[in-house]
Short mmCIF file of N, CA and C in Angstrom, two decimals:
data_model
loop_
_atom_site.label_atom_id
_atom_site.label_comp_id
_atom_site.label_asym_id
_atom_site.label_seq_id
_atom_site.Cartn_x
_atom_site.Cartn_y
_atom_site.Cartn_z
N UNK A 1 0.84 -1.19 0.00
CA UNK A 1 0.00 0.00 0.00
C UNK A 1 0.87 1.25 0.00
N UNK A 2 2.28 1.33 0.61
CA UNK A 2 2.54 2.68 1.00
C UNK A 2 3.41 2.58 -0.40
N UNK A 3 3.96 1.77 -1.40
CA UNK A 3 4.40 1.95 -2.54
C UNK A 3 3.51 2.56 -3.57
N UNK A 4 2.57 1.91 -3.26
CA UNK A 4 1.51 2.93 -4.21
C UNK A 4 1.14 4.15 -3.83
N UNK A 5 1.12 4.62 -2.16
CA UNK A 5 0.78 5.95 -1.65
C UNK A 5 1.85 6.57 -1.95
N UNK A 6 3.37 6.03 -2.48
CA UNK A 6 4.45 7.13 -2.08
C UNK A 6 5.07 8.76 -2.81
N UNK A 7 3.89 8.87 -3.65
CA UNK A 7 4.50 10.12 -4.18
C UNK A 7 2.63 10.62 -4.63
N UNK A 8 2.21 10.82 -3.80
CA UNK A 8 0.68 10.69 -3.60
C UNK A 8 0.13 11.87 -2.30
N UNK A 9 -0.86 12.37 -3.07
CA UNK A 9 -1.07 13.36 -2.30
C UNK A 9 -2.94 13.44 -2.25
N UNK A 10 -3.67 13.72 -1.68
CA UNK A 10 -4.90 13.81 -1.48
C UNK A 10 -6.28 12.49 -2.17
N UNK A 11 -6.70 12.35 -3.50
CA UNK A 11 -7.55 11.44 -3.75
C UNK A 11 -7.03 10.40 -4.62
N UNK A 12 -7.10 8.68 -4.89
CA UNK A 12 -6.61 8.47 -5.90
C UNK A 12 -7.59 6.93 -5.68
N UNK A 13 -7.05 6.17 -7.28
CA UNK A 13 -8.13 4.75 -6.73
C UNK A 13 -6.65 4.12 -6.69
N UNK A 14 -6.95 2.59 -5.63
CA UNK A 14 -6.11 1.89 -5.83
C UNK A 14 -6.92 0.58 -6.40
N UNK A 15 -6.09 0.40 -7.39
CA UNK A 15 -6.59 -1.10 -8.15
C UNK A 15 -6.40 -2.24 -7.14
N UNK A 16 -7.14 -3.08 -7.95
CA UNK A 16 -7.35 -4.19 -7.60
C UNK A 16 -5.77 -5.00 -7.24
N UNK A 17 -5.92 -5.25 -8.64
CA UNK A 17 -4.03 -6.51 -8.66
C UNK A 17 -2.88 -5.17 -8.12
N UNK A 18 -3.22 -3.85 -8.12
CA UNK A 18 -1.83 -3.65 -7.43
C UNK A 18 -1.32 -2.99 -6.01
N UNK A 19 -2.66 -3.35 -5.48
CA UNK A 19 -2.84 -2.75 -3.76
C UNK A 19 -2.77 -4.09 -3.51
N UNK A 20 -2.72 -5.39 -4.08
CA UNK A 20 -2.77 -6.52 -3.25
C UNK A 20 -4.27 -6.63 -2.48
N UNK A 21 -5.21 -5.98 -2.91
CA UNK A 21 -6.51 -6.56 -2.29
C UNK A 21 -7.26 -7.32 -3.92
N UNK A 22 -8.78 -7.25 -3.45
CA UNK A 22 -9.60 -8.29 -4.42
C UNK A 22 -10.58 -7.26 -5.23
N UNK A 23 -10.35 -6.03 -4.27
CA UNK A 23 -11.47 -5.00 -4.92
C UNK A 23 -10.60 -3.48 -5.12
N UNK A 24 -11.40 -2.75 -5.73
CA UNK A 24 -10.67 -1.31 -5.92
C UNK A 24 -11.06 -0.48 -4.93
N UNK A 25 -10.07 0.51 -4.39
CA UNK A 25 -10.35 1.19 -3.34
C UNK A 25 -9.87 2.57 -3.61
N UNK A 26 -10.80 3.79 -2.93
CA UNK A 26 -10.49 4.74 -3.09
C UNK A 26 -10.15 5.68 -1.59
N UNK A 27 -8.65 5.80 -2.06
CA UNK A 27 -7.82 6.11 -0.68
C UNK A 27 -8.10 7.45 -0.95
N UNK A 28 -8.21 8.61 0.15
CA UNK A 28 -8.39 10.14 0.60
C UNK A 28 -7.36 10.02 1.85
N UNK A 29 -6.87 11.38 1.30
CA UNK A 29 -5.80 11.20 2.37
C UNK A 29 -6.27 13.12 2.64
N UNK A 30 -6.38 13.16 4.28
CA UNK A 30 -6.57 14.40 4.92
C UNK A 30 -5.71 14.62 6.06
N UNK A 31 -5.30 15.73 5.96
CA UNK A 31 -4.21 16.73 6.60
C UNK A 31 -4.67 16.65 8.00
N UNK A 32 -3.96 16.22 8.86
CA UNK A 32 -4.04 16.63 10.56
C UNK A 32 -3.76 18.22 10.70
N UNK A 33 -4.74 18.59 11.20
CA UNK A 33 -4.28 20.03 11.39
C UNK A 33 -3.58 21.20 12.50
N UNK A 34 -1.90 21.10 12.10
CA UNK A 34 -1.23 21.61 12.92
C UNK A 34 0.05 20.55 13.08
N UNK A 35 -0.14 19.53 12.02
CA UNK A 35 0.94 18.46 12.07
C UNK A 35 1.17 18.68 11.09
N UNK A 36 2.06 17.70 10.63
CA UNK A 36 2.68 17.04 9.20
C UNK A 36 1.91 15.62 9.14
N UNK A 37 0.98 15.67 9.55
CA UNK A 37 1.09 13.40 9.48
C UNK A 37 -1.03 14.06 8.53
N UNK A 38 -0.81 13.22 7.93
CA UNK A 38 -2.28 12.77 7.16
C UNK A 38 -2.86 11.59 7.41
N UNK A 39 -4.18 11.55 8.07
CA UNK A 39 -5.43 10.25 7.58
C UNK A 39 -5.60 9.77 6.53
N UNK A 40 -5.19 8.41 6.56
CA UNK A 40 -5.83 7.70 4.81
C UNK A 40 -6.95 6.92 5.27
N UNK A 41 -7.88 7.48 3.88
CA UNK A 41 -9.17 6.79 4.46
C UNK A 41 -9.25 5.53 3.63
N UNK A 42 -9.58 4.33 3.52
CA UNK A 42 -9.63 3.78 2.47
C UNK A 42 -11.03 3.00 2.23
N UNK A 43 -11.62 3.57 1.26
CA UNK A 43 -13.00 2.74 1.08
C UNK A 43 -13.39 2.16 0.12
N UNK A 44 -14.27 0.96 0.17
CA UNK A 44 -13.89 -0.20 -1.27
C UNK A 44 -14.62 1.06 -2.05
N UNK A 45 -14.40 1.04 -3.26
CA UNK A 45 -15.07 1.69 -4.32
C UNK A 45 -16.57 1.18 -5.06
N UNK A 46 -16.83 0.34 -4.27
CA UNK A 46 -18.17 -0.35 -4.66
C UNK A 46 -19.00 0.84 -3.77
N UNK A 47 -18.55 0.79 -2.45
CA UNK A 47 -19.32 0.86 -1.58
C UNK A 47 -19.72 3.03 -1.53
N UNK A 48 -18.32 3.52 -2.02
CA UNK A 48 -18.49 4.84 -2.18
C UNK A 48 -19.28 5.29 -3.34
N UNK A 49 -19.51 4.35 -4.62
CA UNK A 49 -19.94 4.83 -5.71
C UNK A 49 -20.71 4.10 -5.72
N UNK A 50 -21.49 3.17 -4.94
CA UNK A 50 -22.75 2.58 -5.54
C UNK A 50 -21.93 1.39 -6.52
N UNK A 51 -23.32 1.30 -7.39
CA UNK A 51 -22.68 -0.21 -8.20
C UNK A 51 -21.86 0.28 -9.52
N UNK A 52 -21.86 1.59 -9.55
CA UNK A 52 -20.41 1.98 -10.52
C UNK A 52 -19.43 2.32 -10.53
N UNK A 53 -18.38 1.82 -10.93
CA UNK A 53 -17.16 1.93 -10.94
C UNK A 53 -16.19 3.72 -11.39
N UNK A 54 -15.06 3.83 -10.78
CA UNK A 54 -15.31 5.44 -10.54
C UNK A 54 -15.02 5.72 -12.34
N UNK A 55 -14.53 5.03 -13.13
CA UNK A 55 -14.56 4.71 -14.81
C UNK A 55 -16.23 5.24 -15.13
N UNK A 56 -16.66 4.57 -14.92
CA UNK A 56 -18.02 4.55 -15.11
C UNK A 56 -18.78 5.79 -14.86
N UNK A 57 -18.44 5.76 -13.23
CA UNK A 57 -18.75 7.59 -12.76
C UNK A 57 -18.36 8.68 -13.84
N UNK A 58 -16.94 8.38 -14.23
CA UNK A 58 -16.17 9.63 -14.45
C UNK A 58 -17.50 9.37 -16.28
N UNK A 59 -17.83 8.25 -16.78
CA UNK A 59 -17.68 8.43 -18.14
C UNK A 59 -19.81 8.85 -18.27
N UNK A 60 -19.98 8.77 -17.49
CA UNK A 60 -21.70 8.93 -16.39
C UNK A 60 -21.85 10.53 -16.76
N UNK A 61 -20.45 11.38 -15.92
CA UNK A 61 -20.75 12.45 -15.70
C UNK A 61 -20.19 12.99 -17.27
N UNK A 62 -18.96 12.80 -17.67
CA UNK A 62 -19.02 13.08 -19.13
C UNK A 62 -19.84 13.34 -20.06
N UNK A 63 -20.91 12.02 -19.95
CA UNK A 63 -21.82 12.03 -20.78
C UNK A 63 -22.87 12.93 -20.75
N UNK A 64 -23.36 13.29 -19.29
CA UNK A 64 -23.96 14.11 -18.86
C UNK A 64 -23.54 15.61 -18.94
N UNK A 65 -22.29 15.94 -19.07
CA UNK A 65 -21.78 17.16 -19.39
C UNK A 65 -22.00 17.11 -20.84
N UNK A 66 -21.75 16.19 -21.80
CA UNK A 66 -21.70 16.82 -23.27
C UNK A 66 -23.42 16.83 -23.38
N UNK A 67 -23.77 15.80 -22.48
CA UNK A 67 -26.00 16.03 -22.95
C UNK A 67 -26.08 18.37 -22.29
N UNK A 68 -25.41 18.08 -21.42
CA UNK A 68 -26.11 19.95 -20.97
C UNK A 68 -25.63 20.77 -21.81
N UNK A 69 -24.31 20.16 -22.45
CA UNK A 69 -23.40 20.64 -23.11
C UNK A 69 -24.08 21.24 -24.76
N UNK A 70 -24.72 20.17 -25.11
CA UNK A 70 -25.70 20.35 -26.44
C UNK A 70 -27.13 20.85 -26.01
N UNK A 71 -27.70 20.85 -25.19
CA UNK A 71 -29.00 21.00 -24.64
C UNK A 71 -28.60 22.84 -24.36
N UNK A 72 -27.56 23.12 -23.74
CA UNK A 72 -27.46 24.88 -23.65
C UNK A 72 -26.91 24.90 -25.36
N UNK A 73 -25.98 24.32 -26.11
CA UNK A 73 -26.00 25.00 -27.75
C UNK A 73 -27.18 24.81 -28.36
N UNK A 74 -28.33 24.29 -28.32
CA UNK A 74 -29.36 24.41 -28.89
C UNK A 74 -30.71 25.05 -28.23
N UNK A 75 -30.32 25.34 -27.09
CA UNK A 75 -30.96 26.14 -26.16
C UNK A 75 -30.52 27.74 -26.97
N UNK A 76 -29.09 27.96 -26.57
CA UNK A 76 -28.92 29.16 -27.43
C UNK A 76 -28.93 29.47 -28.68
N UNK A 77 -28.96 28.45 -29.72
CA UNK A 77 -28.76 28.05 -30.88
C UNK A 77 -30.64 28.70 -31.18
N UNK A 78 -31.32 28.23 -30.11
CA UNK A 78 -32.46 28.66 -30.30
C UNK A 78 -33.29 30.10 -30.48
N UNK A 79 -32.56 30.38 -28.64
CA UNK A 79 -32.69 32.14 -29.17
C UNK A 79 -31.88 32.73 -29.68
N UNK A 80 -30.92 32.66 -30.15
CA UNK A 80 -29.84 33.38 -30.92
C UNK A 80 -31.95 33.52 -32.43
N UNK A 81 -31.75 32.50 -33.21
CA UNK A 81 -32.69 32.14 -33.96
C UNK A 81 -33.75 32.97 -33.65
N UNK A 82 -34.30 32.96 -32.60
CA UNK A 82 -35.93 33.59 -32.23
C UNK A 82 -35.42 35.23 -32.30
N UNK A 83 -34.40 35.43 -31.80
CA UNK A 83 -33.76 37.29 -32.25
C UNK A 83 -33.55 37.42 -33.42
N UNK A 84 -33.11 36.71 -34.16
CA UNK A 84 -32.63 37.30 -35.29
C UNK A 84 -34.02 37.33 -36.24
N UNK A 85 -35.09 36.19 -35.73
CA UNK A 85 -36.48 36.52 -36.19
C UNK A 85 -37.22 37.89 -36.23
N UNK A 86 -37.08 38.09 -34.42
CA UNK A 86 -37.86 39.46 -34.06
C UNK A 86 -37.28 40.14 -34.85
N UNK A 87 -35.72 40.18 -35.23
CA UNK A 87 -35.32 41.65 -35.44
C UNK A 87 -36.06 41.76 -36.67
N UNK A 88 -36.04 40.56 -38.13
CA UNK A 88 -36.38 40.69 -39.13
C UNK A 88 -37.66 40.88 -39.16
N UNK A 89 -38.73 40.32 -38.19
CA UNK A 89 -39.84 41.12 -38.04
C UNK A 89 -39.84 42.57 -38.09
N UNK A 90 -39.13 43.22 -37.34
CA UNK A 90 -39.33 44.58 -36.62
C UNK A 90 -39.53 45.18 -37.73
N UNK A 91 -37.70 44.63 -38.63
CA UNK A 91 -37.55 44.94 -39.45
C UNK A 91 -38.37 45.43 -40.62
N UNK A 92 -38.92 43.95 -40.95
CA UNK A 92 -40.27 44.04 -41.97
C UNK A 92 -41.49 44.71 -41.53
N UNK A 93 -42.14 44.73 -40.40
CA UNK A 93 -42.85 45.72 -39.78
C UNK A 93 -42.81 47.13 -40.25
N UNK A 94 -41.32 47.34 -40.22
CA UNK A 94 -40.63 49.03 -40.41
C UNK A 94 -40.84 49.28 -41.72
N UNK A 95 -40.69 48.66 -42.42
CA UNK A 95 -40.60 48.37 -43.81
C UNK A 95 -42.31 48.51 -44.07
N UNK A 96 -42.78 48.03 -43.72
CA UNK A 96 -44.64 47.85 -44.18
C UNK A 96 -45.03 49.31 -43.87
N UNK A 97 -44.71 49.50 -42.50
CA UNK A 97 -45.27 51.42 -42.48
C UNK A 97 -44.79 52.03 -43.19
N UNK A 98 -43.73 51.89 -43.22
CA UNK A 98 -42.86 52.87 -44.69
C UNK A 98 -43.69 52.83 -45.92
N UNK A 99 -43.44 51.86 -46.44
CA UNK A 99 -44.24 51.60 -47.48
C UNK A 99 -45.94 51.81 -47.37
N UNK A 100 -46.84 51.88 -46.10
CA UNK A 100 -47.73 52.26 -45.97
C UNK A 100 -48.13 53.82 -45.82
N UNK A 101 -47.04 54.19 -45.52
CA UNK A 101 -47.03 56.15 -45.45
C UNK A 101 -46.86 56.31 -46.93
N UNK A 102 -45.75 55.67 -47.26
CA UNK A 102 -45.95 56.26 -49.30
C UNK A 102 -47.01 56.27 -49.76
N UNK A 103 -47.58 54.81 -49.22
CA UNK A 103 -49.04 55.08 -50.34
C UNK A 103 -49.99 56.04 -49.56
N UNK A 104 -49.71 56.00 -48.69
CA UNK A 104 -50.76 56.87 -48.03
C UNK A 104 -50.78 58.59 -48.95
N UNK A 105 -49.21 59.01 -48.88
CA UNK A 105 -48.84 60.17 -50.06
C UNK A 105 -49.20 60.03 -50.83
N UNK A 106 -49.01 58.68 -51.65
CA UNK A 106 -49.30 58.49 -53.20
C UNK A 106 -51.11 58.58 -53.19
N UNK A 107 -51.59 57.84 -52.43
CA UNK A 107 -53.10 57.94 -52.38
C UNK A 107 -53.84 59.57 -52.71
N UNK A 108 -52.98 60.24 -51.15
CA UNK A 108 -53.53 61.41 -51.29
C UNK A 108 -53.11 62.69 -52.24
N UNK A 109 -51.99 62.56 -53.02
CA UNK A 109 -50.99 63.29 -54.30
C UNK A 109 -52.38 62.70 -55.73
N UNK A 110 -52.94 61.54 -55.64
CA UNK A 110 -53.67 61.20 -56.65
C UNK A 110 -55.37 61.71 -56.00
N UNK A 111 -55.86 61.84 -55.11
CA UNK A 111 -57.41 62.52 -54.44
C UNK A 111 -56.74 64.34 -54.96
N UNK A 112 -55.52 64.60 -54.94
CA UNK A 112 -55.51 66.32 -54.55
C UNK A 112 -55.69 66.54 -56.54
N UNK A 113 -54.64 65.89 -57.26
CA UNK A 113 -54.74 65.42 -58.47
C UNK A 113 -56.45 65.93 -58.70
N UNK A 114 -57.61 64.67 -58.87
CA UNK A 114 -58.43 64.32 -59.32
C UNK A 114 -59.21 65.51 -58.34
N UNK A 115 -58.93 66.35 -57.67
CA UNK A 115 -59.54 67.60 -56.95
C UNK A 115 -59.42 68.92 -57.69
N UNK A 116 -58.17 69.05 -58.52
CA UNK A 116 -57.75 69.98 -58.44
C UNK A 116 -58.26 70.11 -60.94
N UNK A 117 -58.13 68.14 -60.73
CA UNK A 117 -58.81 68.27 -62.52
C UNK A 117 -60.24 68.53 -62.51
N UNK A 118 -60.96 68.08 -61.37
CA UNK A 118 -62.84 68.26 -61.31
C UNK A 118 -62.42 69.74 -61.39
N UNK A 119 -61.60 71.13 -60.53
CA UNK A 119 -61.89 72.54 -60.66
C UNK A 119 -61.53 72.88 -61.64
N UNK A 120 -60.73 72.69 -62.39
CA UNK A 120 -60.35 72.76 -63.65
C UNK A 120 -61.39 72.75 -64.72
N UNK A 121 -61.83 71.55 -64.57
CA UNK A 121 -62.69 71.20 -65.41
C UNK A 121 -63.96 72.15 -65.26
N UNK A 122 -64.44 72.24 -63.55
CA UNK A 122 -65.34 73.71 -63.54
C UNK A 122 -65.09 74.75 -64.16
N UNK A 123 -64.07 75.15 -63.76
CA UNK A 123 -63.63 76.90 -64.51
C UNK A 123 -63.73 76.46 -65.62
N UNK A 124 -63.16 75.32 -66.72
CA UNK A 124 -63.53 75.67 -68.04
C UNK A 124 -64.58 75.75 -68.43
N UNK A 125 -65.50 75.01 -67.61
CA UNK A 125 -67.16 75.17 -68.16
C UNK A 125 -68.11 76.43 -67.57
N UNK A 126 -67.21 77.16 -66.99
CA UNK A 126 -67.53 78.60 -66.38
C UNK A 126 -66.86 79.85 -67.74
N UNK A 127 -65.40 79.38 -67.87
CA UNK A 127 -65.14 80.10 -69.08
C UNK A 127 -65.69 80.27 -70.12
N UNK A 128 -66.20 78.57 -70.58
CA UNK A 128 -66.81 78.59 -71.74
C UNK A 128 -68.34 79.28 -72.09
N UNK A 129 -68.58 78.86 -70.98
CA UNK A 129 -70.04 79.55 -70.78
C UNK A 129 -69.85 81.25 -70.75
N UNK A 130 -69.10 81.56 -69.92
CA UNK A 130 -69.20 83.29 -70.35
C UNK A 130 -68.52 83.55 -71.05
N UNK A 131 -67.51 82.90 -72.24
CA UNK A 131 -67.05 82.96 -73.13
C UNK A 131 -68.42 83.12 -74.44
N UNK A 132 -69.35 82.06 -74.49
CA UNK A 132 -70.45 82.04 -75.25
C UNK A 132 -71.30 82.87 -75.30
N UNK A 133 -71.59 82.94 -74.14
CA UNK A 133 -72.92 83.72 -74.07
C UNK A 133 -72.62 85.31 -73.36
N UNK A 134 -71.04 85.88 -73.94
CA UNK A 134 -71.38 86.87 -73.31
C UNK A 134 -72.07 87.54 -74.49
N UNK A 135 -72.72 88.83 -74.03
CA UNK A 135 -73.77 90.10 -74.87
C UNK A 135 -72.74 91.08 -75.47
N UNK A 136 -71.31 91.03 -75.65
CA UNK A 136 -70.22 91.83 -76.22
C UNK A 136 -69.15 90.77 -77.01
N UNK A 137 -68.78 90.73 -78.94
CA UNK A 137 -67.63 90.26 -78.44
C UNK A 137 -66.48 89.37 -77.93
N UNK A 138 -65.95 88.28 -78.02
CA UNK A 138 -64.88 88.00 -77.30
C UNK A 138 -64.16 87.25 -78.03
N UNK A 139 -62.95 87.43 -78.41
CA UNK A 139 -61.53 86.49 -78.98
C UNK A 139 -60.82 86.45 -78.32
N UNK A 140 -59.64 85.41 -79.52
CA UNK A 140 -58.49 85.10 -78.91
C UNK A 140 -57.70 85.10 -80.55
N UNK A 141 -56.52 85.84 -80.21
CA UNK A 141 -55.91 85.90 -81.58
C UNK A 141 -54.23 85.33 -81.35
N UNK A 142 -53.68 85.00 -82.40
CA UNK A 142 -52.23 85.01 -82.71
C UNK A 142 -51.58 86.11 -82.63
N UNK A 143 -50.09 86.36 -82.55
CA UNK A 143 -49.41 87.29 -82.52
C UNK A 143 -49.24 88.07 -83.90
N UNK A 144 -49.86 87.15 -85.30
CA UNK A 144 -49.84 87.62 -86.45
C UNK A 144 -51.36 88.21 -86.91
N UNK A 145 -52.19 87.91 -86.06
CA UNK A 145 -53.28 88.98 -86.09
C UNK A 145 -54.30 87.60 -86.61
N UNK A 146 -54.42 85.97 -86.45
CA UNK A 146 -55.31 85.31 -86.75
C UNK A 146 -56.39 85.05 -86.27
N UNK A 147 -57.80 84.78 -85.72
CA UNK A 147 -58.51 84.17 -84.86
C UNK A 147 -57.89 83.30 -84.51
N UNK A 148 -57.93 82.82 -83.08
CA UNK A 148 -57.90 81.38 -82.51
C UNK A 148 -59.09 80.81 -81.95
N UNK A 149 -59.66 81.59 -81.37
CA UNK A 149 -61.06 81.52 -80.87
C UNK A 149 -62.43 82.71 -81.27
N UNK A 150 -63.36 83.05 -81.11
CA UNK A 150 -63.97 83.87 -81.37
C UNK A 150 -65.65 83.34 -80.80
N UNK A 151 -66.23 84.33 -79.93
CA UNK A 151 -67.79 83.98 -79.61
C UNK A 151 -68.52 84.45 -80.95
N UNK A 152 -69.70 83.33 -80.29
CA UNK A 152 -71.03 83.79 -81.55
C UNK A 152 -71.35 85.54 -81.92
N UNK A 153 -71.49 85.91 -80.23
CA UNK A 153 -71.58 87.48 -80.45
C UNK A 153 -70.52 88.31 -81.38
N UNK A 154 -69.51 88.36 -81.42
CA UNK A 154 -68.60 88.61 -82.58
C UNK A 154 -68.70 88.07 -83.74
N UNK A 155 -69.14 87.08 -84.32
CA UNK A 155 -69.35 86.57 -85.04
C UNK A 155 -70.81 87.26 -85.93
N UNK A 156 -71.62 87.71 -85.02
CA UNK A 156 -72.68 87.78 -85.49
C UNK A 156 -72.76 89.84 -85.69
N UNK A 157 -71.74 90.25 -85.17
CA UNK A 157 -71.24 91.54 -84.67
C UNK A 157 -70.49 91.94 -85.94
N UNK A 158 -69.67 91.35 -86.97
CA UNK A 158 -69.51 91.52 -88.04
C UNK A 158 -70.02 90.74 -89.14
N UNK A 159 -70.95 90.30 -88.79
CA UNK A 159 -72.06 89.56 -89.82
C UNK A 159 -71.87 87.93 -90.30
N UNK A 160 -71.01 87.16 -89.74
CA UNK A 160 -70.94 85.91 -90.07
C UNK A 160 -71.99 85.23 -89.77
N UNK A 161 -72.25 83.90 -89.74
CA UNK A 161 -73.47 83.29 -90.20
C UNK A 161 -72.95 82.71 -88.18
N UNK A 162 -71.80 81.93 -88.61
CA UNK A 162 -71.02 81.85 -87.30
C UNK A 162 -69.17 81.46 -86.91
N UNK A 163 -68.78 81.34 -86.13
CA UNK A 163 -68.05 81.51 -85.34
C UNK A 163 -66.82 80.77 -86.00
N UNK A 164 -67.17 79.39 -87.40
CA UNK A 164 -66.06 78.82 -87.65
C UNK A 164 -65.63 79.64 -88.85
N UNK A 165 -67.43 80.43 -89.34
CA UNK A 165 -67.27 81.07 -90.83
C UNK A 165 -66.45 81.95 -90.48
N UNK A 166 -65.99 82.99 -89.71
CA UNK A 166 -65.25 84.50 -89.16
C UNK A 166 -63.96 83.76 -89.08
N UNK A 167 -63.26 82.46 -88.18
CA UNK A 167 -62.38 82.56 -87.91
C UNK A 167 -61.36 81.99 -89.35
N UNK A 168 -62.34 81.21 -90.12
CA UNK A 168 -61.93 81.18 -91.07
C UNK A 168 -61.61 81.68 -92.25
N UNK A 169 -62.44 82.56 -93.06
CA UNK A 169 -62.57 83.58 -93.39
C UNK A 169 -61.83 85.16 -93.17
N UNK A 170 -61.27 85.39 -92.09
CA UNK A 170 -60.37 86.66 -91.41
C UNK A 170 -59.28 86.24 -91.12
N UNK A 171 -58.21 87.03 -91.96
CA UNK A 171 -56.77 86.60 -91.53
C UNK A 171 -56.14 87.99 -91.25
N UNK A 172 -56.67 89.03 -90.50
CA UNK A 172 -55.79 89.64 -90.00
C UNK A 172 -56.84 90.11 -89.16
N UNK A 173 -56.84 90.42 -87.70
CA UNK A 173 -57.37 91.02 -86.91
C UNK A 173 -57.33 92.51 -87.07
#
């Protein structure tokens, strides 16, 4: 025993065939305190570990470290995944209002549009009308003196029958 303890310091197993016993034992050796001299404890290894061997223990807890070991990388593996979701949500979220304020512009750039052709379209049928029917009178000429336009009242004001006969007919204002 003390050949195997001799360069040995705190926990170790001693085998079977070379402690000279029949079973494996696991010697602890603890410090007297205030001496130099240490307690060796020695206990069969059946009896400290149950019916597994400290091999077994050690390859028990191994196994059990690489299972938490993969269980936290796919644990994080997970939310790493579920963030990079939200963000692309947020993302696309951000993206949808955006794109929902444009049209919202574009919507209302096409209502101000179709507002602004209905007044248009009033005043011309306000022009035209007191363009027609005014009681004096009224053209529109070229810079070379042609009709471009001309009311019935003018028309009928220098004696045309009407309004296409004058502008056609008169080439100098």
């Amino acid at each position: 025993l003390m050949d195997v303890l001799h360069d040995w310091d705190g926990l170790t197993v001693l085998e079977a065939g070379k402690s000279g016993r029949e079973v494996d034992y696991l010697a602890i050796s603890s410090p007297v305190q205030g001496t130099s001299l240490s307690v060796i404890s020695l206990v069969e290894e059946e009896k400290f570990f149950g019916f597994l061997s400290i091999r077994m223990q050690f390859a028990l807890y191994l196994f059990i470290f690489i299972l938490i070991s993969v269980g936290c990388f796919w644990l994080i593996r997970g939310v790493l995944r579920n963030k990079v979701y939200e963000a692309r949500m947020q993302e696309a979220s951000r993206r949808i209002d955006e794109v929902n304020r444009q049209k919202d512009k574009v919507e209302q750039e096409i209502r101000n549009r179709h507002l602004a052709d209905a007044l248009r379209r009033r005043a011309e049928i306000k022009f035209r009308d007191i363009f027609d029917n005014a009681p004096m009178g009224i053209f529109q000429a070229t810079l070379e003196g042609s009709y471009l336009t001309a009311n019935k009242a003018l028309a009928e004001l220098y004696g045309y029958a009407n309004t296409d006969e004058l502008i056609s007919e008169v080439s100098s204002v």
